[in-house]
Amino acid sequence: MPSYTLLTPADCRRVPWKNGLGTTTEIAVEALTAERFLWRVSIADVAAPGPFSTFTGYDRLIAVIEGVGMTLSVDGGAPVARRRMEPAFAFPGEAAVDCALLDGPIRDFNLMLDRATATGAVTLLSGGDCLTSGDIVLVHALSGTARVRPADGDAIPVPPGHSLLLRGVTTALVSAPDGAEAVVAEIRRRDSGVAA
């Protein structure tokens, strides 16, 4: 049975980074066990360069949503630049990742997935729309009002700073009208049979 939950800023919680060097705003999380989560969506405030926390056994997708951008060096490799609203960067959670800021503080959108049980994707919308699917879909409106139209229902508005969590929805059309921006996180359980 499909379900839709509108999450407000008051539903989020600020938590310290695992390495203690900053904070993140947790938008939504699904526990797998007492010690692990299946997936987590959050927005981190990055005010200074430094190392990322490690999350062994997780896959991470990260995208800059405020500020100019950053470079990430994974396991000592060549730095990879990501600017605001550019495609998400994927890396293994156990990797040693160093972050440098291009021009001042940023905020980034993070999707973390337990590698053994879930896969996923992150899409950034700046005007236009996209068709999305997954066992779980989270749409976060950055600016303007995003609209989400499930295949079997009416459009649901998502105000800026809010998120819509969809469960059990086959497909949905996510729209960010001119001037609006949104991030879409798709999560699929590896045993679900939902096509990626």
PDB file of N, CA and C in Angstrom, residues 4 29 32 36 66 68 86 99 104 119 165 172 190:
ATOM      1  N   TYR A   4       2.635   8.264   1.771  1.00  0.00           N
ATOM      2  CA  TYR A   4       3.308   9.532   1.529  1.00  0.00           C
ATOM      3  C   TYR A   4       3.397  10.278   2.856  1.00  0.00           C
ATOM      4  N   VAL A  29      15.848   8.265   8.141  1.00  0.00           N
ATOM      5  CA  VAL A  29      16.733   7.105   8.279  1.00  0.00           C
ATOM      6  C   VAL A  29      15.867   5.873   8.498  1.00  0.00           C
ATOM      7  N   LEU A  32      18.341  -0.841  10.227  1.00  0.00           N
ATOM      8  CA  LEU A  32      18.475  -2.216   9.753  1.00  0.00           C
ATOM      9  C   LEU A  32      18.616  -3.135  10.962  1.00  0.00           C
ATOM     10  N   ARG A  36      23.132  -0.643  12.800  1.00  0.00           N
ATOM     11  CA  ARG A  36      23.274  -0.217  11.400  1.00  0.00           C
ATOM     12  C   ARG A  36      21.945   0.286  10.855  1.00  0.00           C
ATOM     13  N   GLU A  66      24.476  24.009  -1.463  1.00  0.00           N
ATOM     14  CA  GLU A  66      24.674  25.426  -1.122  1.00  0.00           C
ATOM     15  C   GLU A  66      26.161  25.713  -1.127  1.00  0.00           C
ATOM     16  N   VAL A  68      29.764  27.361  -3.150  1.00  0.00           N
ATOM     17  CA  VAL A  68      30.380  27.199  -4.473  1.00  0.00           C
ATOM     18  C   VAL A  68      30.657  25.735  -4.787  1.00  0.00           C
ATOM     19  N   GLU A  86      25.784  20.128  -9.272  1.00  0.00           N
ATOM     20  CA  GLU A  86      26.366  19.175 -10.212  1.00  0.00           C
ATOM     21  C   GLU A  86      25.992  17.758  -9.776  1.00  0.00           C
ATOM     22  N   CYS A  99      38.380  16.465   2.142  1.00  0.00           N
ATOM     23  CA  CYS A  99      37.580  17.498   1.497  1.00  0.00           C
ATOM     24  C   CYS A  99      38.295  18.840   1.562  1.00  0.00           C
ATOM     25  N   GLY A 104      34.765  28.947   0.399  1.00  0.00           N
ATOM     26  CA  GLY A 104      33.909  29.127   1.572  1.00  0.00           C
ATOM     27  C   GLY A 104      33.041  27.924   1.884  1.00  0.00           C
ATOM     28  N   THR A 119      20.607  -0.385  -2.850  1.00  0.00           N
ATOM     29  CA  THR A 119      21.254   0.442  -3.860  1.00  0.00           C
ATOM     30  C   THR A 119      20.437   1.719  -3.973  1.00  0.00           C
ATOM     31  N   LEU A 165       8.446  11.789   1.682  1.00  0.00           N
ATOM     32  CA  LEU A 165       8.920  10.411   1.729  1.00  0.00           C
ATOM     33  C   LEU A 165       7.828   9.515   1.159  1.00  0.00           C
ATOM     34  N   ALA A 172       6.755   7.920  -9.896  1.00  0.00           N
ATOM     35  CA  ALA A 172       6.214   9.246  -9.604  1.00  0.00           C
ATOM     36  C   ALA A 172       6.949  10.256 -10.469  1.00  0.00           C
ATOM     37  N   ARG A 190      17.942  -4.675  -2.314  1.00  0.00           N
ATOM     38  CA  ARG A 190      18.534  -5.582  -3.304  1.00  0.00           C
ATOM     39  C   ARG A 190      17.654  -6.787  -3.598  1.00  0.00           C
TER      40      ARG A 190
END
